[in-house]
mmCIF file of C-alpha atoms and ligand atoms in Angstrom:
data_model
loop_
_atom_site.group_PDB
_atom_site.id
_atom_site.type_symbol
_atom_site.label_atom_id
_atom_site.label_comp_id
_atom_site.label_asym_id
_atom_site.label_seq_id
_atom_site.Cartn_x
_atom_site.Cartn_y
_atom_site.Cartn_z
ATOM 1 C CA MET Z 1 61.711 98.170 121.091
ATOM 2 C CA SER Z 2 64.396 95.550 120.644
ATOM 3 C CA SER Z 3 67.831 96.616 119.424
ATOM 4 C CA GLN Z 4 67.623 93.731 116.951
ATOM 5 C CA GLU Z 5 65.099 95.707 114.892
ATOM 6 C CA PHE Z 6 67.894 98.029 113.899
ATOM 7 C CA ILE Z 7 70.291 95.322 112.817
ATOM 8 C CA GLY Z 8 70.234 94.472 109.115
ATOM 9 C CA PRO Z 9 71.988 91.686 107.206
ATOM 10 C CA GLU Z 10 75.065 93.870 106.871
ATOM 11 C CA MET Z 11 75.491 93.474 110.626
ATOM 12 C CA SER Z 12 76.019 89.697 110.595
ATOM 13 C CA PRO Z 13 79.539 88.390 111.325
ATOM 14 C CA LEU Z 14 81.836 87.009 108.635
ATOM 15 C CA ARG Z 15 84.437 84.392 109.424
ATOM 16 C CA LEU Z 16 87.590 84.130 107.291
ATOM 17 C CA ARG Z 17 90.007 81.486 108.581
ATOM 18 C CA ASP Z 18 90.198 82.191 112.365
ATOM 19 C CA VAL Z 19 89.289 85.848 111.945
ATOM 20 C CA THR Z 20 85.670 86.660 112.774
ATOM 21 C CA VAL Z 21 84.762 90.112 111.532
ATOM 22 C CA PRO Z 22 81.810 91.329 113.624
ATOM 23 C CA HIS Z 23 79.882 92.709 110.637
ATOM 24 C CA ARG Z 24 80.103 93.600 106.919
ATOM 25 C CA VAL Z 25 80.555 97.382 106.891
ATOM 26 C CA TRP Z 26 84.281 97.949 106.565
ATOM 27 C CA MET Z 27 86.623 100.885 106.169
ATOM 28 C CA SER Z 28 88.392 101.095 102.795
ATOM 29 C CA PRO Z 29 92.126 101.912 102.794
ATOM 30 C CA MET Z 30 92.672 105.655 102.403
ATOM 31 C CA ALA Z 31 96.153 107.178 102.406
ATOM 32 C CA GLN Z 32 96.567 109.996 104.932
ATOM 33 C CA TYR Z 33 100.090 111.165 104.005
ATOM 34 C CA ALA Z 34 100.659 111.845 107.685
ATOM 35 C CA ALA Z 35 103.662 109.643 108.530
ATOM 36 C CA GLY Z 36 107.139 110.907 109.265
ATOM 37 C CA SER Z 37 110.122 110.051 107.083
ATOM 38 C CA ASP Z 38 110.555 106.918 109.255
ATOM 39 C CA GLY Z 39 107.183 105.619 107.969
ATOM 40 C CA LYS Z 40 105.801 105.210 111.501
ATOM 41 C CA PRO Z 41 102.171 105.984 112.359
ATOM 42 C CA THR Z 42 101.691 109.293 114.161
ATOM 43 C CA ASP Z 43 99.061 110.691 116.547
ATOM 44 C CA TRP Z 44 97.030 111.552 113.428
ATOM 45 C CA HIS Z 45 96.725 107.875 112.535
ATOM 46 C CA LEU Z 46 95.742 106.869 116.063
ATOM 47 C CA VAL Z 47 92.998 109.496 116.242
ATOM 48 C CA HIS Z 48 91.836 108.958 112.642
ATOM 49 C CA TYR Z 49 91.620 105.159 112.756
ATOM 50 C CA GLY Z 50 90.652 105.197 116.430
ATOM 51 C CA SER Z 51 87.628 107.382 115.616
ATOM 52 C CA ARG Z 52 86.432 104.954 112.943
ATOM 53 C CA ALA Z 53 86.870 102.073 115.411
ATOM 54 C CA VAL Z 54 84.812 104.004 117.990
ATOM 55 C CA GLY Z 55 82.385 104.584 115.113
ATOM 56 C CA GLY Z 56 81.851 100.848 114.801
ATOM 57 C CA ALA Z 57 83.460 99.926 111.439
ATOM 58 C CA GLY Z 58 83.631 96.107 111.410
ATOM 59 C CA LEU Z 59 87.080 95.966 109.844
ATOM 60 C CA ILE Z 60 89.491 98.850 109.452
ATOM 61 C CA MET Z 61 91.832 98.506 106.500
ATOM 62 C CA VAL Z 62 94.679 100.844 107.338
ATOM 63 C CA GLU Z 63 95.833 102.743 104.249
ATOM 64 C CA ALA Z 64 98.467 101.637 101.724
ATOM 65 C CA ASN Z 65 101.691 100.943 103.598
ATOM 66 C CA ALA Z 66 104.918 100.875 101.625
ATOM 67 C CA VAL Z 67 106.591 97.463 101.716
ATOM 68 C CA GLY Z 68 110.036 99.102 101.654
ATOM 69 C CA ALA Z 69 111.645 102.543 101.592
ATOM 70 C CA LEU Z 70 112.040 102.254 97.824
ATOM 71 C CA HIS Z 71 108.366 101.537 97.355
ATOM 72 C CA ARG Z 72 106.760 104.632 98.894
ATOM 73 C CA THR Z 73 104.349 106.767 96.898
ATOM 74 C CA THR Z 74 105.238 109.889 98.904
ATOM 75 C CA SER Z 75 107.669 110.757 101.684
ATOM 76 C CA ALA Z 76 104.742 110.730 104.149
ATOM 77 C CA ASP Z 77 103.457 107.201 103.420
ATOM 78 C CA LEU Z 78 103.166 104.725 106.244
ATOM 79 C CA GLY Z 79 105.733 101.936 106.139
ATOM 80 C CA ILE Z 80 105.704 98.326 107.269
ATOM 81 C CA TRP Z 81 109.160 96.973 106.685
ATOM 82 C CA ASN Z 82 110.922 97.025 110.089
ATOM 83 C CA GLU Z 83 110.360 96.209 113.762
ATOM 84 C CA GLU Z 84 110.310 99.839 114.925
ATOM 85 C CA GLN Z 85 107.417 100.467 112.571
ATOM 86 C CA ALA Z 86 105.685 97.306 113.836
ATOM 87 C CA THR Z 87 105.980 98.567 117.412
ATOM 88 C CA ALA Z 88 104.509 101.931 116.425
ATOM 89 C CA HIS Z 89 101.620 100.237 114.544
ATOM 90 C CA ARG Z 90 100.740 98.280 117.693
ATOM 91 C CA ARG Z 91 99.152 101.400 119.193
ATOM 92 C CA LEU Z 92 96.674 101.390 116.299
ATOM 93 C CA THR Z 93 95.993 97.673 116.242
ATOM 94 C CA SER Z 94 95.497 97.374 119.980
ATOM 95 C CA PHE Z 95 93.052 100.310 120.049
ATOM 96 C CA ILE Z 96 91.103 98.970 117.061
ATOM 97 C CA ARG Z 97 90.875 95.521 118.664
ATOM 98 C CA GLU Z 98 89.861 96.965 122.022
ATOM 99 C CA ARG Z 99 86.867 98.535 120.257
ATOM 100 C CA GLY Z 100 85.872 95.154 118.790
ATOM 101 C CA SER Z 101 86.980 95.915 115.203
ATOM 102 C CA ILE Z 102 89.399 93.901 113.116
ATOM 103 C CA PRO Z 103 92.659 95.671 112.178
ATOM 104 C CA GLY Z 104 93.845 95.089 108.597
ATOM 105 C CA VAL Z 105 96.586 96.764 106.603
ATOM 106 C CA GLN Z 106 97.137 97.267 102.897
ATOM 107 C CA LEU Z 107 100.596 96.420 101.512
ATOM 108 C CA GLN Z 108 101.772 98.384 98.490
ATOM 109 C CA ALA Z 109 104.679 98.952 96.131
ATOM 110 C CA ALA Z 110 104.138 102.258 94.338
ATOM 111 C CA GLY Z 111 105.868 101.437 91.057
ATOM 112 C CA ARG Z 112 105.794 104.260 88.521
ATOM 113 C CA LYS Z 113 103.437 106.295 90.721
ATOM 114 C CA GLY Z 114 106.170 106.497 93.402
ATOM 115 C CA SER Z 115 108.375 109.413 94.463
ATOM 116 C CA HIS Z 116 105.372 111.728 94.234
ATOM 117 C CA GLN Z 117 104.584 115.010 95.952
ATOM 118 C CA LEU Z 118 101.951 115.053 98.683
ATOM 119 C CA PRO Z 119 98.551 115.581 97.034
ATOM 120 C CA TRP Z 120 98.048 119.019 98.569
ATOM 121 C CA VAL Z 121 101.303 120.518 97.250
ATOM 122 C CA GLY Z 122 100.241 123.412 95.023
ATOM 123 C CA GLU Z 123 99.150 123.113 91.423
ATOM 124 C CA GLY Z 124 102.040 123.343 88.989
ATOM 125 C CA GLN Z 125 104.421 121.974 91.628
ATOM 126 C CA ASN Z 126 102.587 118.675 92.096
ATOM 127 C CA GLY Z 127 103.847 115.518 90.426
ATOM 128 C CA SER Z 128 107.127 113.617 90.661
ATOM 129 C CA VAL Z 129 109.875 114.491 93.130
ATOM 130 C CA GLY Z 130 113.036 114.119 91.054
ATOM 131 C CA VAL Z 131 116.301 112.615 92.266
ATOM 132 C CA ALA Z 132 117.881 116.092 92.465
ATOM 133 C CA GLU Z 133 115.121 117.201 94.894
ATOM 134 C CA GLY Z 134 115.609 114.222 97.216
ATOM 135 C CA GLY Z 135 113.288 111.851 95.362
ATOM 136 C CA ARG Z 136 114.303 108.583 93.758
ATOM 137 C CA GLN Z 137 114.282 106.726 90.486
ATOM 138 C CA THR Z 138 111.116 104.623 90.417
ATOM 139 C CA ILE Z 139 110.733 101.165 88.918
ATOM 140 C CA GLY Z 140 107.865 99.991 86.722
ATOM 141 C CA ALA Z 141 106.951 97.015 84.589
ATOM 142 C CA SER Z 142 108.342 99.001 81.637
ATOM 143 C CA ALA Z 143 110.023 102.373 81.208
ATOM 144 C CA VAL Z 144 106.668 103.969 80.389
ATOM 145 C CA PRO Z 145 105.575 106.962 82.516
ATOM 146 C CA PHE Z 146 102.164 107.494 84.095
ATOM 147 C CA GLY Z 147 100.928 110.724 82.497
ATOM 148 C CA ASP Z 148 103.486 113.463 83.050
ATOM 149 C CA LEU Z 149 105.234 111.767 85.999
ATOM 150 C CA ASN Z 150 108.925 110.885 85.672
ATOM 151 C CA ALA Z 151 109.518 107.712 83.672
ATOM 152 C CA PRO Z 152 110.292 104.611 85.738
ATOM 153 C CA ARG Z 153 113.185 102.276 85.026
ATOM 154 C CA ALA Z 154 111.981 98.864 83.800
ATOM 155 C CA ALA Z 155 112.363 96.453 86.737
ATOM 156 C CA ASP Z 156 115.074 93.842 86.176
ATOM 157 C CA HIS Z 157 114.988 90.337 87.647
ATOM 158 C CA ALA Z 158 116.794 91.428 90.820
ATOM 159 C CA ASP Z 159 114.206 94.197 91.338
ATOM 160 C CA ILE Z 160 111.390 91.703 90.844
ATOM 161 C CA ASP Z 161 112.861 89.291 93.412
ATOM 162 C CA GLU Z 162 113.303 92.209 95.819
ATOM 163 C CA VAL Z 163 109.622 93.162 95.424
ATOM 164 C CA VAL Z 164 108.517 89.610 96.280
ATOM 165 C CA ASP Z 165 110.814 89.547 99.339
ATOM 166 C CA ALA Z 166 109.628 93.010 100.421
ATOM 167 C CA PHE Z 167 105.957 91.951 100.366
ATOM 168 C CA ALA Z 168 106.785 88.814 102.389
ATOM 169 C CA ARG Z 169 108.749 90.882 104.931
ATOM 170 C CA ALA Z 170 105.844 93.348 105.128
ATOM 171 C CA ALA Z 171 103.422 90.483 105.848
ATOM 172 C CA ARG Z 172 105.672 89.263 108.695
ATOM 173 C CA THR Z 173 105.950 92.820 110.028
ATOM 174 C CA ALA Z 174 102.159 93.220 109.830
ATOM 175 C CA HIS Z 175 101.765 90.083 111.939
ATOM 176 C CA LEU Z 176 104.232 91.451 114.523
ATOM 177 C CA ALA Z 177 102.267 94.704 114.497
ATOM 178 C CA GLY Z 178 99.074 92.868 115.480
ATOM 179 C CA TYR Z 179 97.177 93.031 112.177
ATOM 180 C CA GLN Z 180 94.723 90.189 111.574
ATOM 181 C CA VAL Z 181 94.320 90.832 107.856
ATOM 182 C CA VAL Z 182 96.718 91.990 105.141
ATOM 183 C CA GLU Z 183 95.569 93.220 101.764
ATOM 184 C CA ILE Z 184 97.838 93.091 98.719
ATOM 185 C CA GLN Z 185 97.320 96.191 96.572
ATOM 186 C CA ALA Z 186 97.081 94.890 92.976
ATOM 187 C CA SER Z 187 94.991 97.780 91.634
ATOM 188 C CA HIS Z 188 94.809 101.556 91.076
ATOM 189 C CA GLY Z 189 97.857 101.624 88.802
ATOM 190 C CA TYR Z 190 100.504 100.722 91.384
ATOM 191 C CA LEU Z 191 103.328 98.272 90.702
ATOM 192 C CA LEU Z 192 101.465 94.939 90.702
ATOM 193 C CA HIS Z 193 98.679 96.389 88.566
ATOM 194 C CA GLU Z 194 101.312 97.815 86.178
ATOM 195 C CA PHE Z 195 102.618 94.309 85.594
ATOM 196 C CA LEU Z 196 99.093 92.949 85.113
ATOM 197 C CA SER Z 197 97.979 95.575 82.627
ATOM 198 C CA PRO Z 198 99.123 95.746 78.969
ATOM 199 C CA PRO Z 199 99.069 99.572 78.716
ATOM 200 C CA ALA Z 200 101.779 99.700 81.431
ATOM 201 C CA ASN Z 201 103.538 96.417 80.681
ATOM 202 C CA HIS Z 202 105.414 96.156 77.359
ATOM 203 C CA ARG Z 203 107.847 93.480 78.530
ATOM 204 C CA THR Z 204 108.983 90.667 76.287
ATOM 205 C CA ASP Z 205 110.319 88.351 79.040
ATOM 206 C CA GLU Z 206 108.337 85.905 81.198
ATOM 207 C CA TYR Z 207 106.672 88.848 83.022
ATOM 208 C CA GLY Z 208 105.075 90.360 79.910
ATOM 209 C CA GLY Z 209 102.855 89.379 76.987
ATOM 210 C CA SER Z 210 100.370 86.636 77.821
ATOM 211 C CA PRO Z 211 97.997 86.982 80.777
ATOM 212 C CA GLN Z 212 99.900 84.181 82.551
ATOM 213 C CA ASN Z 213 103.129 86.138 82.189
ATOM 214 C CA ARG Z 214 101.606 89.441 83.298
ATOM 215 C CA MET Z 215 100.103 87.724 86.377
ATOM 216 C CA ARG Z 216 103.401 86.111 87.318
ATOM 217 C CA LEU Z 217 104.674 88.835 89.665
ATOM 218 C CA ALA Z 218 101.341 89.359 91.453
ATOM 219 C CA LEU Z 219 100.968 85.595 91.943
ATOM 220 C CA ARG Z 220 104.534 85.263 93.255
ATOM 221 C CA VAL Z 221 103.736 88.063 95.710
ATOM 222 C CA ALA Z 222 100.422 86.443 96.699
ATOM 223 C CA ARG Z 223 102.152 83.107 97.382
ATOM 224 C CA ALA Z 224 104.969 84.755 99.341
ATOM 225 C CA VAL Z 225 102.537 86.800 101.454
ATOM 226 C CA ARG Z 226 100.279 83.810 102.077
ATOM 227 C CA GLU Z 227 103.305 81.806 103.276
ATOM 228 C CA ALA Z 228 104.684 84.639 105.413
ATOM 229 C CA PHE Z 229 101.407 85.537 107.150
ATOM 230 C CA PRO Z 230 100.077 83.080 109.768
ATOM 231 C CA ALA Z 231 97.681 80.447 108.418
ATOM 232 C CA GLU Z 232 94.952 81.463 110.884
ATOM 233 C CA LYS Z 233 94.919 85.063 109.599
ATOM 234 C CA ALA Z 234 93.331 86.302 106.352
ATOM 235 C CA VAL Z 235 94.898 87.661 103.166
ATOM 236 C CA PHE Z 236 92.884 89.865 100.782
ATOM 237 C CA VAL Z 237 93.776 91.119 97.318
ATOM 238 C CA ARG Z 238 92.492 94.445 95.977
ATOM 239 C CA ILE Z 239 91.808 93.475 92.385
ATOM 240 C CA THR Z 240 91.023 95.419 89.216
ATOM 241 C CA ALA Z 241 87.858 94.137 87.534
ATOM 242 C CA THR Z 242 88.484 96.234 84.412
ATOM 243 C CA ASP Z 243 90.832 98.964 83.207
ATOM 244 C CA TRP Z 244 87.880 100.573 81.320
ATOM 245 C CA ILE Z 245 90.099 101.060 78.243
ATOM 246 C CA GLU Z 246 90.683 99.248 74.978
ATOM 247 C CA GLY Z 247 93.603 96.838 75.367
ATOM 248 C CA GLY Z 248 93.479 96.968 79.175
ATOM 249 C CA ILE Z 249 92.431 94.299 81.664
ATOM 250 C CA SER Z 250 88.931 92.976 80.999
ATOM 251 C CA LEU Z 251 86.596 91.171 83.382
ATOM 252 C CA ASP Z 252 87.489 87.817 81.748
ATOM 253 C CA GLU Z 253 91.128 88.342 82.554
ATOM 254 C CA ALA Z 254 90.285 89.511 86.079
ATOM 255 C CA MET Z 255 88.370 86.244 86.546
ATOM 256 C CA MET Z 256 91.401 84.226 85.416
ATOM 257 C CA PHE Z 257 93.527 86.118 87.914
ATOM 258 C CA GLY Z 258 90.917 85.608 90.653
ATOM 259 C CA LYS Z 259 90.902 81.838 90.079
ATOM 260 C CA GLU Z 260 94.704 81.746 90.368
ATOM 261 C CA LEU Z 261 94.464 83.742 93.600
ATOM 262 C CA ALA Z 262 91.931 81.250 94.954
ATOM 263 C CA ALA Z 263 94.403 78.452 94.222
ATOM 264 C CA VAL Z 264 97.086 80.333 96.203
ATOM 265 C CA GLY Z 265 94.786 80.449 99.270
ATOM 266 C CA ILE Z 266 93.728 84.093 99.170
ATOM 267 C CA ASP Z 267 90.615 84.621 101.295
ATOM 268 C CA LEU Z 268 88.818 87.616 99.807
ATOM 269 C CA LEU Z 269 88.841 89.775 96.677
ATOM 270 C CA ASP Z 270 88.285 93.482 97.284
ATOM 271 C CA VAL Z 271 86.941 94.596 93.923
ATOM 272 C CA THR Z 272 87.749 97.932 92.313
ATOM 273 C CA SER Z 273 88.800 99.167 88.844
ATOM 274 C CA GLY Z 274 90.673 101.653 86.698
ATOM 275 C CA LEU Z 275 93.449 104.214 87.191
ATOM 276 C CA VAL Z 276 96.257 102.384 85.379
ATOM 277 C CA VAL Z 277 96.722 105.259 82.920
ATOM 278 C CA ARG Z 278 96.090 108.971 83.352
ATOM 279 C CA ASP Z 279 92.964 109.290 81.279
ATOM 280 C CA THR Z 280 89.518 110.306 82.471
ATOM 281 C CA HIS Z 281 88.072 107.268 80.631
ATOM 282 C CA ALA Z 282 90.218 105.010 82.811
ATOM 283 C CA ARG Z 283 88.437 106.154 85.992
ATOM 284 C CA PRO Z 284 85.472 104.248 87.440
ATOM 285 C CA PRO Z 285 82.202 105.893 86.358
ATOM 286 C CA THR Z 286 80.211 107.859 88.921
ATOM 287 C CA GLN Z 287 77.520 105.377 89.796
ATOM 288 C CA GLN Z 288 76.245 104.011 93.093
ATOM 289 C CA GLY Z 289 77.778 100.627 93.940
ATOM 290 C CA VAL Z 290 79.880 100.846 90.764
ATOM 291 C CA HIS Z 291 81.794 97.578 91.372
ATOM 292 C CA VAL Z 292 79.012 95.430 92.819
ATOM 293 C CA GLU Z 293 78.176 93.483 89.641
ATOM 294 C CA PHE Z 294 81.875 92.855 88.947
ATOM 295 C CA ALA Z 295 82.292 91.613 92.518
ATOM 296 C CA ALA Z 296 79.316 89.265 92.153
ATOM 297 C CA MET Z 297 80.756 87.818 88.927
ATOM 298 C CA LEU Z 298 84.183 87.372 90.538
ATOM 299 C CA LYS Z 299 82.530 85.643 93.496
ATOM 300 C CA ASN Z 300 80.733 83.234 91.157
ATOM 301 C CA ALA Z 301 83.816 82.540 89.082
ATOM 302 C CA THR Z 302 86.261 82.011 91.960
ATOM 303 C CA GLY Z 303 84.193 80.827 94.920
ATOM 304 C CA LEU Z 304 86.019 83.405 97.048
ATOM 305 C CA ALA Z 305 84.434 85.902 99.401
ATOM 306 C CA VAL Z 306 84.250 89.378 97.846
ATOM 307 C CA ALA Z 307 83.932 92.973 98.973
ATOM 308 C CA SER Z 308 82.833 95.798 96.715
ATOM 309 C CA VAL Z 309 84.199 99.307 97.078
ATOM 310 C CA GLY Z 310 83.011 102.542 95.521
ATOM 311 C CA GLN Z 311 80.063 104.839 95.973
ATOM 312 C CA ILE Z 312 78.222 102.900 98.633
ATOM 313 C CA ASP Z 313 77.088 105.786 100.768
ATOM 314 C CA ASP Z 314 74.037 104.385 102.456
ATOM 315 C CA LEU Z 315 73.752 101.654 105.092
ATOM 316 C CA SER Z 316 70.426 100.446 103.693
ATOM 317 C CA LEU Z 317 72.103 99.839 100.338
ATOM 318 C CA ALA Z 318 74.923 97.974 102.125
ATOM 319 C CA GLY Z 319 72.282 95.771 103.757
ATOM 320 C CA GLU Z 320 70.574 95.057 100.422
ATOM 321 C CA LEU Z 321 73.863 94.145 98.765
ATOM 322 C CA VAL Z 322 74.843 91.712 101.502
ATOM 323 C CA ALA Z 323 71.330 90.249 101.718
ATOM 324 C CA SER Z 324 71.286 89.656 97.950
ATOM 325 C CA GLY Z 325 74.413 87.492 98.270
ATOM 326 C CA ARG Z 326 76.206 89.468 95.573
ATOM 327 C CA VAL Z 327 78.869 90.666 98.014
ATOM 328 C CA ASP Z 328 80.064 89.441 101.393
ATOM 329 C CA ALA Z 329 81.054 92.891 102.641
ATOM 330 C CA VAL Z 330 81.219 96.517 101.592
ATOM 331 C CA MET Z 331 84.279 98.730 101.810
ATOM 332 C CA ILE Z 332 83.377 102.327 102.627
ATOM 333 C CA GLY Z 333 85.785 105.100 101.648
ATOM 334 C CA ARG Z 334 84.830 108.772 101.484
ATOM 335 C CA PRO Z 335 81.582 108.445 103.478
ATOM 336 C CA LEU Z 336 83.783 107.389 106.413
ATOM 337 C CA LEU Z 337 85.989 110.452 105.945
ATOM 338 C CA ARG Z 338 82.879 112.630 106.200
ATOM 339 C CA ASP Z 339 81.387 110.722 109.112
ATOM 340 C CA PRO Z 340 83.400 108.446 111.426
ATOM 341 C CA TYR Z 341 80.114 107.134 112.905
ATOM 342 C CA PHE Z 342 78.726 106.023 109.525
ATOM 343 C CA ALA Z 343 78.417 102.376 110.625
ATOM 344 C CA LEU Z 344 76.475 103.297 113.787
ATOM 345 C CA ARG Z 345 74.031 105.743 112.221
ATOM 346 C CA LYS Z 346 71.236 103.240 111.682
ATOM 347 C CA ARG Z 347 71.586 101.906 115.202
ATOM 348 C CA PRO Z 348 70.668 104.794 117.507
ATOM 349 C CA LYS Z 349 68.964 102.419 119.933
ATOM 350 C CA ASP Z 350 71.564 99.666 119.738
ATOM 351 C CA GLN Z 351 73.142 100.517 123.070
ATOM 352 C CA ALA Z 352 75.673 97.718 122.891
ATOM 353 C CA ALA Z 353 77.124 98.948 119.591
ATOM 354 C CA TRP Z 354 77.826 102.473 120.846
ATOM 355 C CA PRO Z 355 80.703 103.116 123.240
ATOM 356 C CA ARG Z 356 79.412 103.100 126.810
ATOM 357 C CA GLN Z 357 80.846 106.583 127.257
ATOM 358 C CA TYR Z 358 78.333 107.911 124.685
ATOM 359 C CA ARG Z 359 75.195 106.024 125.688
ATOM 360 C CA ARG Z 360 73.656 108.854 127.707
ATOM 361 C CA ALA Z 361 73.371 110.709 124.408
ATOM 362 C CA LEU Z 362 71.205 108.038 122.765
HETATM 363 C C1 FMN H 1 91.860 110.237 100.497
HETATM 364 C C2 FMN H 1 91.836 108.909 99.792
HETATM 365 C C3 FMN H 1 92.933 108.063 99.892
HETATM 366 C C4 FMN H 1 92.899 106.788 99.283
HETATM 367 N N1 FMN H 1 93.945 105.930 99.474
HETATM 368 C C5 FMN H 1 93.843 104.645 99.053
HETATM 369 C C6 FMN H 1 94.792 103.661 99.460
HETATM 370 O O1 FMN H 1 95.698 103.912 100.261
HETATM 371 N N2 FMN H 1 94.655 102.413 98.918
HETATM 372 C C7 FMN H 1 93.622 102.083 98.090
HETATM 373 O O2 FMN H 1 93.539 100.934 97.629
HETATM 374 N N3 FMN H 1 92.677 102.978 97.748
HETATM 375 C C8 FMN H 1 92.746 104.238 98.239
HETATM 376 N N4 FMN H 1 91.732 105.122 97.964
HETATM 377 C C9 FMN H 1 90.530 104.642 97.269
HETATM 378 C C10 FMN H 1 89.450 104.207 98.278
HETATM 379 O O3 FMN H 1 89.897 103.126 99.088
HETATM 380 C C11 FMN H 1 88.163 103.793 97.563
HETATM 381 O O4 FMN H 1 88.460 102.706 96.728
HETATM 382 C C12 FMN H 1 87.557 104.937 96.740
HETATM 383 O O5 FMN H 1 87.551 106.141 97.484
HETATM 384 C C13 FMN H 1 86.126 104.605 96.295
HETATM 385 O O6 FMN H 1 85.298 104.338 97.411
HETATM 386 P P1 FMN H 1 84.262 105.461 98.001
HETATM 387 O O7 FMN H 1 83.347 105.845 96.879
HETATM 388 O O8 FMN H 1 83.538 104.735 99.124
HETATM 389 O O9 FMN H 1 85.089 106.605 98.487
HETATM 390 C C14 FMN H 1 91.761 106.405 98.532
HETATM 391 C C15 FMN H 1 90.680 107.288 98.399
HETATM 392 C C16 FMN H 1 90.693 108.502 99.041
HETATM 393 C C17 FMN H 1 89.481 109.399 98.937
#
């Protein structure tokens, strides 16, 4: 029996600039809250990402990395703003590359969701870490809190310029660290999404009001990152297709944003939704492949490659989605937490895909 019989359309390579991703089943960024206060990756990150590389994920998008000390969500976030961090990240990127996967990293500014407790800190104590407890004053598009978190300070023009510079520095640091892809986090209610979305952005200056104004910061960041990251490497944006709420971002507006990103030279839209306000209606519905149709519409409207994330828990479904042309790749989140070998499961006889150390088990 030929190994080819086990290889579906999701296993074909995808080239973006000079980066050839070996196949279309990718690891979605998932924060581990396992870094030290210096923001450097630890043994946990090497084993965690290393296992998914051994498990054959085509591209590994390392979790949200803060673009500066002021931009961390928690005190245990990874960071990507200095050379020491870049050196520490090299252990991850070289292992991932050795296994034939592509190392990518997500760049994030936390905005009003910053200065937060680790998620597993007990109920009643979870939430913001105030300045008196060693936390910091966060910035947001406006001084409007997310749920019961501490209110941010509305970013002034100096803060906005600093954010743009911090993303550009993070892109340069990511290059030094050996990443072949960077992803700008413009979703899930973090700073760039806060500027994009009316429920979080009440500004009356050139960064608020019209869609063009609300997109201004994210587009400045996209341009700065594209310029700072080598031309042969790829830049993705994690984009919100809809906020799911009245007065929030709609698909039409997401398409406008996507077209502007295409003009900046972004290579791929990683399509997700929701989470800009703390409201159960603002969460993506529980539904298999929940963002696939949005991704397909964004692909049509922008001409960019797209990935869909969310509730794709079956490799056969991944194959169907890629074969249908609606998406170019799938981002897998929680299924890869449950099973690091998710991408290899359908290929028990594909000797070449499995590490040679494990082949006697096949
Ligand atoms: C533990 C955990 C951490 C996450 N951290 C991030 C993150 O750092 N950046 C991000 O964009 N999304 C993050 N997400 C969202 C996932 O990337 C993904 O979009 C979501 O889990 C839906 O995909 P799934 O149904 O395949 O899990 C996280 C999700 C989980 C479960």
